[in-house]
Amino acid sequence: MEKIIIIINGKEAQVDKNFTILQAAKSLGIEVPTICNDNRLVPHGACRMCVVEVKNARALLTACTTPVAEGMEINTHSERVINSRKTTLELMIANHPLDCLTCSKAGNCKLQDYCFEYDVTGEKFSGFDKDDLPIDDSNDFYTFDPNKCILCGKCVKVCDELQCTSAIGFSGRGFSTHVSHPFEAGMDYSTCVSCGNCVSVCPVGALMPKEKTKFREWEVKKTQTTCSYCGVGCQIELKVKNNKVVGVDPAMGPSNDGLLCVKGKFGYKFINHPDRLKIPLIKKDGVFNEATWDEAYDLIASKINEIKKEHGSDSIAGLSSARATNEDNYLMQKMMRAVIGTNNIDHCARL
Amino acid sequence: MTIFRSHVLMCSGTGCVSSNADQILARFKEKIKEVGLEKEVQVIKTGCFGLCESGPNVLIYPEGSFYSHMSVDKVDEVVDEHLLKGRIVKKYLYKESIDKDLIKSVDEINFYKKQKRVALKNCGIIDPENINEYIAMNGYMALGKALTEMNPDEVIQLIKDSGLRGRGGGGFPTGVKWSFAARNKADQKYMICNADEGDPGAFMDRSVLEGDPHTVIEAMAIAGYAIGATKGFVYVRAEYPIAVNRLEIAINQAKEKGLLGKNIFNSGFDFDLEIRLGAGAFVCGEETSLIASIEGHRGMSRCKPPFPANQGLWTRPTIINNVETLANITQIVLNGSKWFRSFGTENSPGTKVFALGGKINNTGLVEIPMGTTLREVIYDIGGGCPNGKEFKAVQTGGPSGGCITKENIDIPIDFDTLTSIGSMMGSGGMIVMDEDNCMVDIARFFLDFTVDESCGKCTPCRDGTKKMHEILDNITSGKGINGDIEKLLDLAYTIKDSALCGLGQTAPNPVISTIRYFRDEYEAHINEKRCPAGVCKPLLSYYITDNCIGCTKCARNCPVNCISGEVKKKHVIDTNACIKCGSCITDCPVNAIIKR
Ligand SMILES: Cc1cc2nc3c(=O)[nH]c(=O)nc-3n(C[C@H](O)[C@H](O)[C@H](O)COP(=O)(O)O)c2cc1C
Ligand code: SF4
Ligand code: SF4
């Protein structure tokens, strides 16, 4: 890859010619704050947190959208830049409820983190107009609180560019701009498929999963695993508090790139559900009784053998599940064909 | 061809149309027929004459008689006297046309004397709905010349040599911009005409489209040829129905004559043109928003680079030019770059059209050579402020510009000088303010506009301008506090430095420039709770002075009955109950009521 030389924070460095300033800074270990940036999306340049000073440029430039150029002199943390970021943050929280004490997003909120980093208290514009809009909880899986929205645009873009559902967009102009859906009829009346990818990317507490268990981000243990709903193999992170799964975040797996569907994102509540089957049950005299796995396997094997003997192999059929892995499904058909001796094997998704 | 001895030109720009030009035109035609002159006198509907203040306007040639404030009931007399008997009806002429006993022709009127019409060459002269009239004025000759005698590079070089700079606000050299798109290879390129004209009070582009739509079409085809685009769009706001209609007619006529479409002038060059209507958002004049809008998306700006010349409409190389920029192109192609440079200044050659408005006698459309001073425009052409009031400042560049005060009134108007004194050329709005204008209120007015028109994408513009507006609201309603000016400036500079597009980057300009030149007015509002110009209602109280003759008129008319007093004795206003409607001031026969 062709390299060029830039001068960043007073130091000369070689970077890839096709980089944006943000990518270049990252490759050199320089942290530039971003809110609306997401490497998977077309750069938006809306939040203005990543502004940097470039010599001879009329105004500050957003690192996420500006390509580097030979000899470019960049300052990522000059006084001018810091002041600009501070004002941007002040403006964001001036129209944001300061309820971090009770907000479930606290500890996992970019706005909170940057206000902390940049010593922004919210005093500068206290007393100015704030939105006072109704919370939309029409969707079964998540809520949308427009008062907390900082209009970074990530939800709209993820829905449009990656999920390709385009259920949400922007309405209104200027200060009245807000994330909306057709005819403002409520999220649930849009084409939303409840994939929750918007919820996963929201940097603040505007889009939140509906979850009854209260938890703080620092209280949960995160475990990366593979989503068990289908064979795609999406990588997820289970958030566990007190041995109970309280949420799912998408992980950057090769097959899902940080995206999930409604089942992977929100369908975790069966895990700790009291009705969940955890032990095999065997029916005796019309009543289910708890049994050991060995007892259960024995019963299945003996029944199958009995039926096979009496009625022949083709009287048995197997139906396997899309929730099992490819390997498990392979073994299932192998067992039907080689062990039981029938071609009666099917699958709910016809793998 | 019929030769007519007289021509009656009826201005049919939006201004005159809204005051009955169509009916006047119809009556002229009828009456002329009634007196049997229809073979001798031709009545023509034209674009804007410029002097909108005195409309509806009618010009009668060959005398060049300029009839102003026309109405349907005056038509018969003008036809009987002027057209039938050859006696100009003096009482209906524009007031300045009569100098003692001398009747001046239209070119001798002060308003027109210092003007030079290049972009508006045909406006008010030809019938915009008749392509033959355009062709008679050398129309489509420039396109023919470009297509048959020049190669695209030569066209671009010519425009570069002319020094033409974009009239849409930025002032970027047009030829240079064209060359960027020309050197890009692509399966399709686009040429767009920006006729969004969102600047409040501006109507230059509208007038060109209404008065001479073919000049824009011809220039777009020339530009398309130069950059290699075969497809063009005119993006025009739906609020301009007359312009849209005439443009549609013109495009159809050009297509019928083979001046648009395939193989134009047998040169092998194809060019097709379509109209796209905008819904009137100011931000859609910004080129990336405009592109988004044509593509069917919400009008929101995006970061540049990539510039449209590299990746524009549907990611193809695209050139966007302003209407007035384009209106200069045919003239440059026909007359050469030297001719163009003979007007204007070294760095800003040519002319500029301004929409003169506000506190000025001759509200209207003026085209002046660059380098003309503001004084000439405001006093010689504009006729100064009405009612003998004192000139205070002029706002150029609309909501993105700044105010220029008396001290700078002798500066030449060109791109660089205006920028150097904290204003900008903008697209050509020029709003004059007199002693009765409060500059804090003016700043608030412009910010009110940008707050509403911000696309809402980026934080500084969406939230920052709103905060500035709230501070200005406080100041003008008597709630200003110490430190407000500093807070305004702090926000203003941060927004300018960090907003995404030109809208946000320039939105604070009216505030910055009014603070720069009229800080004392801000201070009077904040510290003394006083509006020196007597505009900000919450800071005003109405009082009756000793001049009161006790006529009781004010007391009888006050809508909230807050004036009391006996007949023939001095009256008083209960300032707590007063709603500051001002009706008493208008009523008082002896001007005894003041606000302070
Ligand atoms: C907020 C905003 C509004 C604008 N509105 C207009 C407009 O109404 N008409 C226009 O021609 N240019 C407008 N411009 C400038 C255009 O973005 C662009 O620079 C121009 O059309 C280029 O044409 P020119 O080079 O011929 O001037 C606007 C720019 C901004 C930032
Ligand atoms: S809801 Fe969240 S992701 Fe969507 S725009 Fe608002 S802050 Fe950004
Ligand atoms: S500066 Fe204003 S108009 Fe431009 S992108 Fe930002 S919010 Fe939109």
PDB file of C-alpha atoms and ligand atoms in Angstrom, chain A residues 35 144-145 148-156 168 170 179 198 201-207, ligand 2:
ATOM      1  CA  ILE A  35     -19.748   9.662  18.526  1.00  0.00           C
ATOM      2  CA  PHE A 144     -37.129   5.209  22.181  1.00  0.00           C
ATOM      3  CA  ASP A 145     -36.711   8.312  24.305  1.00  0.00           C
ATOM      4  CA  LYS A 148     -32.054  11.606  25.130  1.00  0.00           C
ATOM      5  CA  CYS A 149     -31.303  11.380  21.435  1.00  0.00           C
ATOM      6  CA  ILE A 150     -28.314  13.438  20.327  1.00  0.00           C
ATOM      7  CA  LEU A 151     -29.091  12.916  16.629  1.00  0.00           C
ATOM      8  CA  CYS A 152     -25.857  11.174  15.827  1.00  0.00           C
ATOM      9  CA  GLY A 153     -27.758   9.401  13.039  1.00  0.00           C
ATOM     10  CA  LYS A 154     -26.271   5.965  13.680  1.00  0.00           C
ATOM     11  CA  CYS A 155     -29.608   4.233  14.153  1.00  0.00           C
ATOM     12  CA  VAL A 156     -30.999   5.661  10.939  1.00  0.00           C
ATOM     13  CA  ILE A 168     -36.601   5.102  10.461  1.00  0.00           C
ATOM     14  CA  PHE A 170     -35.266  12.097  10.277  1.00  0.00           C
ATOM     15  CA  VAL A 179     -35.607  10.440  14.536  1.00  0.00           C
ATOM     16  CA  CYS A 198     -30.288   0.601  16.105  1.00  0.00           C
ATOM     17  CA  VAL A 201     -25.373   1.327  18.007  1.00  0.00           C
ATOM     18  CA  CYS A 202     -27.080   4.080  19.971  1.00  0.00           C
ATOM     19  CA  PRO A 203     -24.286   5.783  21.901  1.00  0.00           C
ATOM     20  CA  VAL A 204     -26.643   7.188  24.538  1.00  0.00           C
ATOM     21  CA  GLY A 205     -29.735   6.039  26.384  1.00  0.00           C
ATOM     22  CA  ALA A 206     -32.195   6.992  23.659  1.00  0.00           C
ATOM     23  CA  LEU A 207     -32.774   3.528  22.245  1.00  0.00           C
TER      24      LEU A 207
HETATM   25  S1  SF4 C   2     -31.486   7.327  18.790  1.00  0.00           S
HETATM   26 FE1  SF4 C   2     -29.369   6.986  19.394  1.00  0.00          FE
HETATM   27  S2  SF4 C   2     -28.389   6.208  17.533  1.00  0.00           S
HETATM   28 FE2  SF4 C   2     -30.312   7.158  16.896  1.00  0.00          FE
HETATM   29  S3  SF4 C   2     -29.727   9.250  16.361  1.00  0.00           S
HETATM   30 FE3  SF4 C   2     -30.413   9.260  18.486  1.00  0.00          FE
HETATM   31  S4  SF4 C   2     -28.533   9.047  19.668  1.00  0.00           S
HETATM   32 FE4  SF4 C   2     -28.061   8.418  17.583  1.00  0.00          FE
END
